[in-house]
Amino acid sequence: MGRKILLDKAHIEGIRHYDVYRREGGYRSVEKALKTMSPDAVTEEVKKSGLRGRGGAGFPTGMKWGFLAKPEGVPRYLVVNADESEPGTFKDRYLMEFIPHLLIEGMITASYALGSNVSYIYIRGEYWWVKEILEVAVQEARNAGWLGKNILGSGFDCDIFVQPGAGAYICGEETALIESLEGKRGNPRIKPPFPAVKGLWGCPTVVNNVETIAAVVPIVNDGGDEYAKIGIGKSTGTKLISACGNLNKPGVYEIEMNISVEEFLYSDEYCGGIANGKRLKACIPGGSSVPILPANLLLKTAKGETRMMTYESLSDGGFATGSMMGSGGFIAMDEDQCVVKHTYTLARFYRHESCGQCSPCREGTGWMEKILLNIENGKGKMSDIDLLWDIQRKIEGNTICPLGDAAAWPVAAAIRHFRDEFEWHVTNPTDALKGNYGLANYAKPLEIAVAP
Amino acid sequence: MKFSDDKLKQVDEMISHYPEGKHKSALLPLLHFVQKENGGWLSSEAMDYTAELLKIAPIEVYEVATFYSMYNLQPVGKTIFEVCQTGPCMLRGSDGIVDYIYEKLGIKPGQTTADGLFTLKTVECLGACGYAPMMQLGPDYREHLTKEKIDALIAEGKTKAN
Ligand code: FES
């Protein structure tokens, strides 16, 4: 059994509420930090832990904290990004829903390290009931003296508010999130200045993902070095993976970053294999924007090595033959699924979510969606495939924020690895309407793993 | 539109979450609140009133109301089925759910039944991909949808209306 340090207590009856959470050892990290550590010492532990941002970018958290500007007399803010909207991703929801105090505890400790006296949780508006769960947890923490003025007599003041979004994927991008929190449209800002210098209301701000902040709790409790012992290389600690698609056991799993993709996919401890006895065709291992891989490249790298559930191994081979850890949204597709259709739904998603500021993204996403739908419906031409390739190339890297890249990558990877399936749609339009291309060679030549 | 004192107090509470002078930050939560009070959608009157409450220009409210997908700018049915149709849900049969609702209620995505009871919308990923197919129903999610569950939800919507 893999070690769990975030969700180990998530199933204890009543853990959603303060009394049980506290009885189970909750809020120790706040006590330890406020009573025995300086703010910088907390940041130091986070640096030592090797923790990387769990929202998708994987940027070292301690370093991000280190960038925070600290001009005299200017407030600083911690904002937790709970705008979880990347298709395939539902891990933060799980954490907040089942063990909300873990996030609140992590926030207080992190706020202390950063010097944030008012911190916000920006949560996607559709998670309305989760917002209510969090508000109850915040109130309980306030009543118990963990929030407010002069917490534990340390002289440190802190309060937390929960802010709902209203349906916009783009607000997961940190500068768009800040705009939205200021009561505006979620249009990403041009960087620099980075939020660490000029963020919320023009003040230095750190925006961190829910899971990242929750991980601060075990890091402070056990020390950064202990945390760094879990995992492989620069992939330290545990990661929450939300698994979906054609799996026997979709759901949220906390994994130590030292298991193979094969184990995650097929062992009973995790996904339990592909549903209905089918075979795996393809997988998007890290949320909709990371490259899709055919089964053969998912389980083994191009060099024939076992692919592991780590940042490095998942991206081994670059975009040519690898993918990314991303947000940990693991989407598995069985042999009956159509990669063209799936890619079309993602293109539609990005068109819908483009904020419209940058022409390559605003125009390109809609164009890609139309072409993909044509191909899927048997109305595509061979030249459309090259046109698609061309469009995505022109979006990537040419926009203010990463949404453009996020829209381009899934299309690029689908064409890169599944070009024959696209071509089959063009040459067999009637069949494409009735059926699917099937598994073809996508699980060969590297053998398909069987359940152990 | 005019709020009672009690409602105004709730508005003040929302504004208290931000530093002095940053009350515009309350716009998103306030629009959710106004929408709820206004029968589930934002009329121009409701948006103007929101601007008045926050002492900002009406255009600042329109800009936001038109940007975010959870704000309805037109009246909606009493029960809104918002079925997720993004990739992971599609893999688990969300198309079949949309078709079945059409079969039962005769409405396609974007349409409302003639009696104004049901609206069908298709939406993008709601963060419930592992429990697909799913829909949003008011403030809640309905997951692992089946035809039987849709039948039950339709019956529930009808009872609620009576
Ligand atoms: S794809 Fe439907 S909830 Fe994520």
XYZ file of C-alpha atoms and ligand atoms in Angstrom:
618
model
C 0.000 0.000 0.000
C 1.295 3.403 -0.916
C 1.748 5.953 1.809
C -0.883 8.657 2.060
C -0.138 11.943 3.740
C -3.000 14.100 2.475
C -5.961 11.773 2.236
C -4.960 9.255 4.924
C -7.678 10.572 7.231
C -10.192 11.650 4.610
C -12.541 8.763 5.370
C -12.728 9.108 9.101
C -16.300 9.746 10.103
C -16.909 13.397 10.854
C -13.450 14.548 9.705
C -15.138 17.315 7.756
C -15.717 19.033 11.060
C -13.275 20.710 13.347
C -13.572 18.567 16.472
C -12.756 15.324 14.742
C -10.087 16.920 12.585
C -8.393 18.390 15.617
C -8.654 15.158 17.561
C -6.909 13.406 14.683
C -3.943 15.730 15.038
C -5.147 18.623 12.916
C -3.709 22.139 13.215
C -0.395 20.899 14.624
C 1.437 22.558 11.747
C -0.009 25.931 12.705
C 1.057 25.432 16.313
C 4.528 24.384 15.273
C 5.007 27.210 12.783
C 3.599 30.042 14.868
C 5.193 28.983 18.135
C 8.562 27.657 17.089
C 9.427 28.860 13.587
C 10.044 32.130 11.824
C 8.100 32.773 8.598
C 11.304 32.318 6.608
C 11.998 29.023 8.340
C 8.627 27.739 7.086
C 9.517 28.790 3.534
C 12.867 27.062 3.987
C 11.138 23.753 4.823
C 8.950 24.088 1.753
C 12.054 24.675 -0.359
C 13.741 21.616 1.140
C 10.684 19.478 0.471
C 11.032 19.942 -3.276
C 7.245 20.469 -3.475
C 6.143 21.481 -6.952
C 2.941 23.313 -7.848
C 0.152 20.766 -8.117
C -2.107 22.811 -10.367
C -0.349 21.756 -13.549
C 2.796 23.776 -14.123
C 4.915 21.926 -11.564
C 6.902 25.011 -10.587
C 8.842 24.679 -7.293
C 6.604 26.147 -4.595
C 9.366 27.269 -2.236
C 10.989 29.217 -5.042
C 7.681 30.866 -5.912
C 7.308 31.913 -2.289
C 10.852 33.227 -2.348
C 9.960 35.578 -5.218
C 7.298 37.370 -3.181
C 8.171 41.046 -2.886
C 7.992 42.447 0.632
C 7.912 46.222 0.482
C 7.304 47.963 3.826
C 3.707 48.792 4.638
C 2.163 47.047 1.624
C -0.168 44.114 2.318
C 0.643 40.750 0.778
C -1.867 38.110 -0.204
C -2.135 34.373 -0.472
C -4.814 33.246 -2.898
C -5.663 29.576 -3.210
C -6.592 28.486 -6.681
C -9.596 26.192 -6.340
C -10.896 26.974 -9.810
C -10.359 23.368 -10.807
C -11.576 23.245 -14.414
C -9.092 21.319 -16.505
C -11.087 18.453 -18.045
C -10.172 15.211 -16.321
C -9.317 16.949 -13.050
C -11.417 16.644 -9.896
C -8.864 16.015 -7.163
C -9.101 19.382 -5.374
C -12.829 19.033 -5.133
C -12.334 15.698 -3.390
C -9.847 17.114 -0.920
C -12.017 20.134 -0.099
C -15.174 18.098 0.111
C -13.874 15.407 2.423
C -11.158 17.080 4.454
C -11.654 20.854 4.156
C -9.715 21.658 7.321
C -6.539 20.337 5.726
C -6.734 23.197 3.246
C -7.601 25.749 5.916
C -4.727 24.535 8.095
C -2.282 24.667 5.197
C -3.489 28.152 4.361
C -2.909 29.507 7.853
C 0.596 28.073 7.948
C 1.358 29.331 4.436
C -0.162 32.739 5.184
C 2.159 32.998 8.172
C 5.176 32.190 6.010
C 4.149 34.727 3.386
C 2.863 37.405 5.725
C -0.670 37.373 4.361
C -3.216 38.653 6.854
C -6.184 38.104 4.584
C -6.155 35.076 2.316
C -8.707 33.963 -0.234
C -9.889 30.696 -1.691
C -11.110 31.276 -5.227
C -13.369 28.324 -5.984
C -15.162 27.580 -9.231
C -18.789 28.666 -8.932
C -20.175 25.275 -9.904
C -18.678 23.741 -6.743
C -21.325 25.590 -4.771
C -21.822 22.954 -2.105
C -18.050 22.671 -1.644
C -17.937 26.425 -1.105
C -20.470 25.958 1.658
C -18.429 23.154 3.227
C -15.371 25.416 3.197
C -17.277 28.311 4.727
C -18.380 26.104 7.594
C -14.785 24.939 8.079
C -13.484 28.519 8.085
C -16.084 29.500 10.650
C -15.182 26.531 12.846
C -11.501 27.428 12.633
C -12.314 31.024 13.514
C -14.396 29.945 16.515
C -11.574 27.738 17.732
C -9.119 30.624 17.575
C -7.072 29.518 14.554
C -8.134 32.565 12.619
C -8.537 36.139 13.727
C -6.272 38.469 15.626
C -3.094 37.451 17.413
C -3.430 33.734 16.706
C -2.012 31.606 19.572
C -0.590 34.792 21.041
C 1.937 34.969 18.219
C 1.010 38.455 17.098
C 0.046 37.058 13.698
C -3.416 37.990 12.364
C -5.101 36.042 9.625
C -8.522 35.634 8.105
C -9.764 33.577 5.189
C -12.624 34.228 2.781
C -14.105 31.972 0.148
C -14.758 33.620 -3.206
C -16.886 31.927 -5.865
C -16.112 32.141 -9.574
C -18.940 31.958 -12.067
C -17.972 29.517 -14.792
C -14.756 30.329 -16.649
C -11.873 27.891 -17.129
C -9.545 30.784 -17.839
C -9.775 31.922 -14.222
C -7.538 28.994 -13.326
C -4.735 31.043 -14.901
C -3.348 33.023 -12.004
C -3.568 36.534 -13.411
C -7.074 35.913 -14.784
C -7.996 34.597 -11.357
C -6.754 37.804 -9.785
C -8.742 39.901 -12.271
C -11.820 37.867 -11.456
C -11.245 38.256 -7.733
C -11.177 41.994 -8.346
C -14.661 41.727 -9.828
C -13.727 41.826 -13.485
C -13.761 39.635 -16.579
C -11.163 36.901 -16.385
C -8.734 38.328 -18.911
C -5.160 37.252 -18.179
C -2.657 40.026 -17.603
C 0.557 40.523 -19.487
C 3.544 39.374 -17.428
C 5.762 40.887 -16.117
C 4.935 42.228 -13.643
C 4.341 38.871 -12.015
C 1.783 38.521 -9.215
C 4.666 38.103 -6.763
C 5.328 41.797 -7.327
C 1.973 43.146 -8.470
C -0.964 40.842 -7.927
C -4.264 41.265 -6.150
C -5.163 44.994 -5.964
C -1.620 45.719 -7.122
C -0.072 44.049 -4.062
C 2.446 41.183 -3.937
C 0.485 37.940 -4.204
C 1.124 34.222 -4.231
C -1.418 32.046 -6.030
C -1.145 28.349 -5.186
C -3.238 25.309 -5.998
C -5.348 23.612 -3.289
C -3.278 20.431 -3.197
C -0.039 22.431 -3.019
C -1.213 24.300 0.046
C -2.529 21.129 1.674
C 0.927 19.565 1.247
C 2.396 22.334 3.415
C 0.801 20.612 6.434
C 2.842 17.365 6.333
C 5.904 19.332 5.219
C 5.835 21.520 8.317
C 4.810 18.679 10.615
C 7.475 16.211 9.525
C 10.037 18.507 7.939
C 10.884 19.189 4.316
C 13.590 16.515 4.285
C 11.142 13.794 5.305
C 8.742 14.854 2.571
C 11.515 14.843 -0.003
C 12.268 11.201 0.818
C 9.005 10.171 -0.830
C 9.092 9.864 -4.601
C 11.864 9.793 -7.176
C 14.332 12.545 -8.037
C 12.645 15.903 -8.459
C 9.212 14.348 -8.133
C 8.999 14.462 -4.372
C 6.051 13.636 -2.189
C 2.660 12.305 -3.085
C 0.364 13.428 -5.871
C -3.381 13.297 -6.141
C -4.448 11.735 -9.397
C -8.032 11.942 -10.584
C -8.633 9.025 -12.885
C -11.533 8.930 -15.330
C -12.655 7.552 -18.649
C -13.045 3.845 -19.361
C -11.674 2.492 -16.104
C -12.956 -0.107 -13.702
C -12.421 2.192 -10.752
C -12.372 5.848 -11.711
C -11.775 8.159 -8.770
C -9.220 10.166 -6.836
C -6.051 8.409 -5.686
C -3.132 9.670 -3.687
C 0.013 8.055 -5.035
C 3.611 8.151 -3.976
C 5.517 9.353 -7.000
C 7.422 6.115 -7.368
C 4.946 3.749 -8.986
C 4.712 2.831 -12.658
C 1.899 3.953 -14.922
C 1.118 0.295 -15.445
C 0.668 -0.298 -11.743
C -1.532 2.759 -11.426
C -3.669 1.709 -14.347
C -4.026 -2.000 -13.723
C -3.531 -2.768 -10.053
C -6.551 -3.150 -7.828
C -5.191 -0.620 -5.407
C -5.776 2.057 -8.034
C -7.748 2.047 -11.295
C -8.247 -1.701 -11.518
C -7.765 -1.875 -15.291
C -9.923 -1.001 -18.267
C -13.671 -1.394 -17.876
C -15.674 -4.186 -19.536
C -12.591 -6.276 -20.230
C -11.526 -3.998 -23.057
C -8.025 -2.975 -24.008
C -6.441 0.411 -23.548
C -6.130 2.486 -26.696
C -4.947 5.858 -25.506
C -4.512 8.000 -22.444
C -4.166 11.638 -21.522
C -2.222 11.354 -18.275
C -2.280 14.896 -16.913
C -5.479 16.745 -17.779
C -6.945 17.635 -21.174
C -4.213 20.009 -22.277
C -1.293 17.618 -22.067
C -0.430 15.398 -25.039
C -2.455 12.236 -25.584
C -0.390 9.073 -25.852
C -1.209 5.781 -27.552
C -1.191 2.811 -25.166
C 2.233 1.650 -26.264
C 3.914 4.947 -25.427
C 2.023 5.350 -22.201
C 3.322 2.267 -20.469
C 6.849 2.416 -21.824
C 8.982 5.285 -22.994
C 10.321 5.326 -26.539
C 13.539 3.917 -25.108
C 11.609 0.941 -23.809
C 11.895 1.918 -20.161
C 8.978 1.522 -17.795
C 7.086 4.785 -17.597
C 6.624 6.010 -14.051
C 4.066 8.328 -12.491
C 6.592 11.134 -12.019
C 6.993 14.548 -13.615
C 10.193 13.455 -15.353
C 9.122 10.061 -16.617
C 5.740 11.198 -17.915
C 7.464 13.874 -19.957
C 10.307 11.593 -21.067
C 10.718 11.934 -24.822
C 9.382 15.479 -24.875
C 6.289 16.071 -26.939
C 7.542 13.707 -29.633
C 6.963 10.594 -27.542
C 6.072 11.809 -24.062
C 3.410 13.780 -22.247
C 3.196 15.559 -18.883
C 2.091 15.103 -15.279
C 0.052 18.307 -15.593
C -2.792 18.517 -13.102
C -2.963 14.751 -12.582
C -6.174 14.366 -14.573
C -5.716 10.855 -15.925
C -8.104 10.134 -18.828
C -8.107 6.570 -20.154
C -9.704 5.595 -23.456
C -10.595 2.043 -24.409
C -10.357 0.419 -27.835
C -13.865 1.525 -28.867
C -13.178 5.220 -28.468
C -12.569 7.637 -31.285
C -9.588 9.918 -30.873
C -10.931 12.364 -33.469
C -14.182 12.797 -31.620
C -12.499 13.125 -28.257
C -10.127 15.729 -29.651
C -13.111 17.553 -31.125
C -14.759 17.838 -27.689
C -11.543 19.267 -26.281
C -11.235 21.769 -29.136
C -14.813 22.822 -28.487
C -13.985 23.200 -24.822
C -11.044 25.511 -25.509
C -13.033 27.571 -28.006
C -15.720 27.994 -25.375
C -13.193 28.976 -22.728
C -10.932 31.282 -24.732
C -11.230 34.745 -23.212
C -10.948 36.314 -26.660
C -8.114 38.733 -25.969
C -5.547 37.220 -28.350
C -6.491 36.644 -31.989
C -4.526 33.398 -32.508
C -6.430 31.755 -29.651
C -9.833 33.385 -30.212
C -9.911 32.614 -33.934
C -7.747 29.505 -33.936
C -9.718 27.548 -31.361
C -12.991 28.022 -33.228
C -11.367 27.143 -36.528
C -9.873 23.931 -35.129
C -13.225 22.965 -33.639
C -14.984 23.352 -36.996
C -12.410 21.341 -38.909
C -12.391 18.572 -36.330
C -16.172 18.342 -36.406
C -16.085 18.103 -40.191
C -13.551 15.302 -40.089
C -15.506 13.487 -37.388
C -18.672 13.775 -39.487
C -16.996 12.391 -42.582
C -16.839 15.739 -44.345
C -13.112 16.335 -44.003
C -10.417 16.539 -46.652
C -6.864 15.227 -46.405
C -5.579 18.772 -46.527
C -7.626 19.586 -43.414
C -5.279 17.489 -41.320
C -2.317 19.585 -42.394
C -4.345 22.734 -41.941
C -5.155 21.701 -38.366
C -1.477 21.113 -37.736
C -0.705 24.520 -39.133
C -3.316 26.311 -37.040
C -2.197 24.773 -33.768
C 1.403 25.704 -34.572
C 0.343 29.298 -35.012
C -1.521 29.432 -31.718
C 1.216 27.875 -29.603
C 3.457 30.465 -28.017
C 1.615 33.394 -29.555
C -0.790 34.283 -26.778
C -0.659 36.201 -23.504
C -1.468 33.186 -21.372
C -0.995 29.413 -21.636
C -4.583 28.724 -22.727
C -3.388 28.988 -26.307
C -0.785 26.276 -25.731
C -3.316 24.213 -23.825
C -5.629 24.336 -26.830
C -2.890 23.591 -29.329
C -1.207 20.631 -27.620
C -4.102 18.145 -27.608
C -4.686 18.688 -31.322
C -0.989 18.439 -32.103
C -0.545 15.220 -30.140
C -3.660 13.639 -31.616
C -2.372 14.236 -35.144
C 1.171 13.240 -34.211
C 0.192 9.837 -32.834
C -3.155 9.086 -34.466
C -2.738 10.461 -37.956
C -3.981 7.206 -39.534
C -7.206 7.503 -37.590
C -7.731 11.028 -38.945
C -6.951 9.823 -42.463
C -9.313 6.902 -42.083
C -12.116 9.360 -41.307
C -11.370 11.219 -44.514
C -11.119 8.146 -46.734
C -14.006 6.246 -45.120
C -16.580 8.933 -44.376
C -19.562 6.578 -44.185
C -17.838 4.120 -41.876
C -16.630 6.998 -39.736
C -20.216 8.028 -39.104
C -21.268 4.522 -38.097
C -18.261 3.162 -36.304
C -14.782 3.689 -35.055
C -11.267 3.056 -36.197
C -10.708 0.821 -33.218
C -7.495 -0.174 -31.534
C -5.426 -0.496 -34.724
C -1.741 -0.606 -33.881
C -1.868 1.766 -30.991
C -1.105 -0.829 -28.401
C 1.735 -2.343 -30.476
C 4.616 -3.006 -30.775
C 5.212 -2.623 -27.068
C 3.100 -5.261 -25.424
C -0.144 -4.369 -23.722
C 0.126 -4.954 -20.032
C -2.213 -7.443 -18.477
C -3.574 -7.117 -14.993
C -1.099 -8.583 -12.508
C -35.903 45.350 -7.887
C -35.223 46.388 -4.318
C -33.743 44.348 -1.493
C -35.182 44.202 2.004
C -32.999 45.355 4.892
C -32.222 41.776 5.640
C -30.930 41.178 2.124
C -28.977 44.423 2.223
C -27.257 43.152 5.331
C -26.161 40.080 3.414
C -24.785 42.342 0.703
C -22.809 44.279 3.297
C -21.439 41.036 4.660
C -20.151 40.141 1.176
C -18.493 43.521 0.800
C -16.810 43.125 4.199
C -14.563 40.407 2.773
C -12.358 42.965 1.041
C -10.259 45.925 2.101
C -11.724 49.401 2.155
C -12.453 50.667 -1.335
C -12.168 47.238 -2.985
C -15.896 46.522 -2.848
C -16.022 45.816 -6.590
C -14.543 42.433 -5.701
C -17.980 41.502 -4.385
C -19.399 41.639 -7.892
C -19.258 37.922 -8.720
C -20.762 36.692 -5.450
C -23.320 39.468 -5.558
C -24.410 38.582 -9.081
C -24.977 34.990 -7.956
C -27.132 36.332 -5.151
C -29.086 38.745 -7.340
C -29.649 36.046 -9.946
C -31.087 33.743 -7.341
C -33.391 36.457 -6.030
C -34.451 37.304 -9.560
C -35.806 33.885 -10.520
C -32.582 32.436 -11.866
C -31.545 35.049 -14.418
C -30.120 38.534 -14.729
C -32.422 41.067 -16.377
C -30.994 44.481 -17.236
C -32.930 45.832 -14.309
C -31.273 43.295 -12.000
C -27.847 44.172 -13.359
C -28.458 47.901 -12.954
C -29.553 47.328 -9.407
C -26.358 45.356 -8.768
C -24.352 48.327 -10.063
C -26.262 50.605 -7.753
C -25.600 48.354 -4.749
C -21.861 48.361 -5.433
C -21.743 51.977 -6.577
C -20.094 51.051 -9.859
C -21.066 51.823 -13.452
C -23.666 49.502 -15.013
C -21.245 48.676 -17.837
C -18.884 47.124 -15.291
C -21.657 44.730 -14.356
C -22.632 43.936 -17.961
C -19.009 43.185 -18.792
C -18.848 40.587 -16.067
C -22.336 39.146 -16.482
C -21.663 38.431 -20.158
C -18.271 36.829 -19.522
C -19.132 34.051 -17.080
C -21.222 31.088 -18.119
C -23.131 30.705 -14.854
C -25.000 33.950 -15.319
C -28.177 33.570 -17.331
C -29.084 36.576 -19.400
C -32.444 35.162 -20.367
C -35.246 33.619 -18.360
C -34.760 29.926 -17.737
C -37.023 26.982 -16.974
C -37.750 26.048 -13.391
C -35.497 23.022 -13.688
C -32.290 23.307 -15.707
C -30.475 20.180 -16.772
C -26.888 21.152 -17.487
C -25.319 18.058 -18.960
C -21.558 17.933 -19.244
C -20.398 16.903 -22.679
C -16.609 17.288 -22.541
C -14.307 14.387 -23.479
C -14.214 12.365 -20.257
C -18.017 12.515 -19.935
C -18.399 11.747 -23.643
C -16.313 8.593 -23.106
C -18.893 7.439 -20.575
C -21.992 8.144 -22.645
C -23.026 11.771 -22.127
C -24.347 11.930 -25.702
C -26.834 9.227 -24.832
C -28.080 11.270 -21.883
C -28.690 14.329 -24.054
C -30.522 12.166 -26.606
C -32.641 10.573 -23.930
C -33.707 13.938 -22.522
C -34.710 14.945 -26.039
C -36.684 11.747 -26.377
C -38.520 12.378 -23.107
C -39.010 16.144 -23.202
C -38.543 17.088 -26.841
C -35.942 19.720 -26.071
C -32.503 20.059 -27.572
C -29.571 21.826 -25.901
C -30.446 25.484 -25.445
C -34.210 24.888 -25.507
C -36.910 25.137 -22.871
C -40.120 23.086 -22.786
C -43.284 24.936 -23.821
C -44.609 24.817 -20.237
C -41.436 26.545 -19.045
C -40.628 23.691 -16.682
C -37.400 22.337 -18.128
C -34.373 23.818 -19.838
C -31.644 21.649 -21.334
C -28.129 22.996 -21.630
C -24.913 21.275 -22.556
C -21.946 22.503 -20.589
C -18.227 21.875 -20.416
C -16.316 19.911 -17.774
C -17.642 20.429 -14.254
C -14.962 18.525 -12.375
C -16.904 15.310 -11.948
C -15.263 13.365 -14.759
C -14.759 10.226 -12.690
C -18.465 10.054 -11.895
C -19.637 10.515 -15.475
C -22.059 10.952 -17.097
C -23.217 13.841 -14.964
C -25.164 17.062 -14.901
C -25.490 20.140 -12.790
C -28.937 20.636 -11.323
C -29.255 23.933 -9.511
C -26.552 24.111 -6.882
C -25.975 20.341 -6.932
C -24.454 17.706 -9.145
C -26.175 14.510 -10.303
C -23.641 11.863 -11.164
C -23.477 8.371 -12.684
C -26.545 9.237 -14.767
C -28.682 6.535 -16.314
C -32.001 6.615 -18.147
C -33.740 5.626 -14.929
C -32.147 8.513 -13.083
C -33.243 10.919 -15.804
C -36.803 9.633 -15.504
C -36.661 10.263 -11.770
C -35.242 13.761 -12.220
C -37.991 14.637 -14.682
C -40.617 13.382 -12.239
C -38.944 15.381 -9.474
C -38.980 18.528 -11.624
C -42.675 18.090 -12.291
C -43.577 17.598 -8.635
C -41.507 20.590 -7.646
C -43.485 22.735 -10.067
C -46.843 21.751 -8.609
S -15.749 15.974 -18.472
Fe -17.707 16.034 -17.598
S -17.268 16.543 -15.576
Fe -15.309 16.569 -16.481
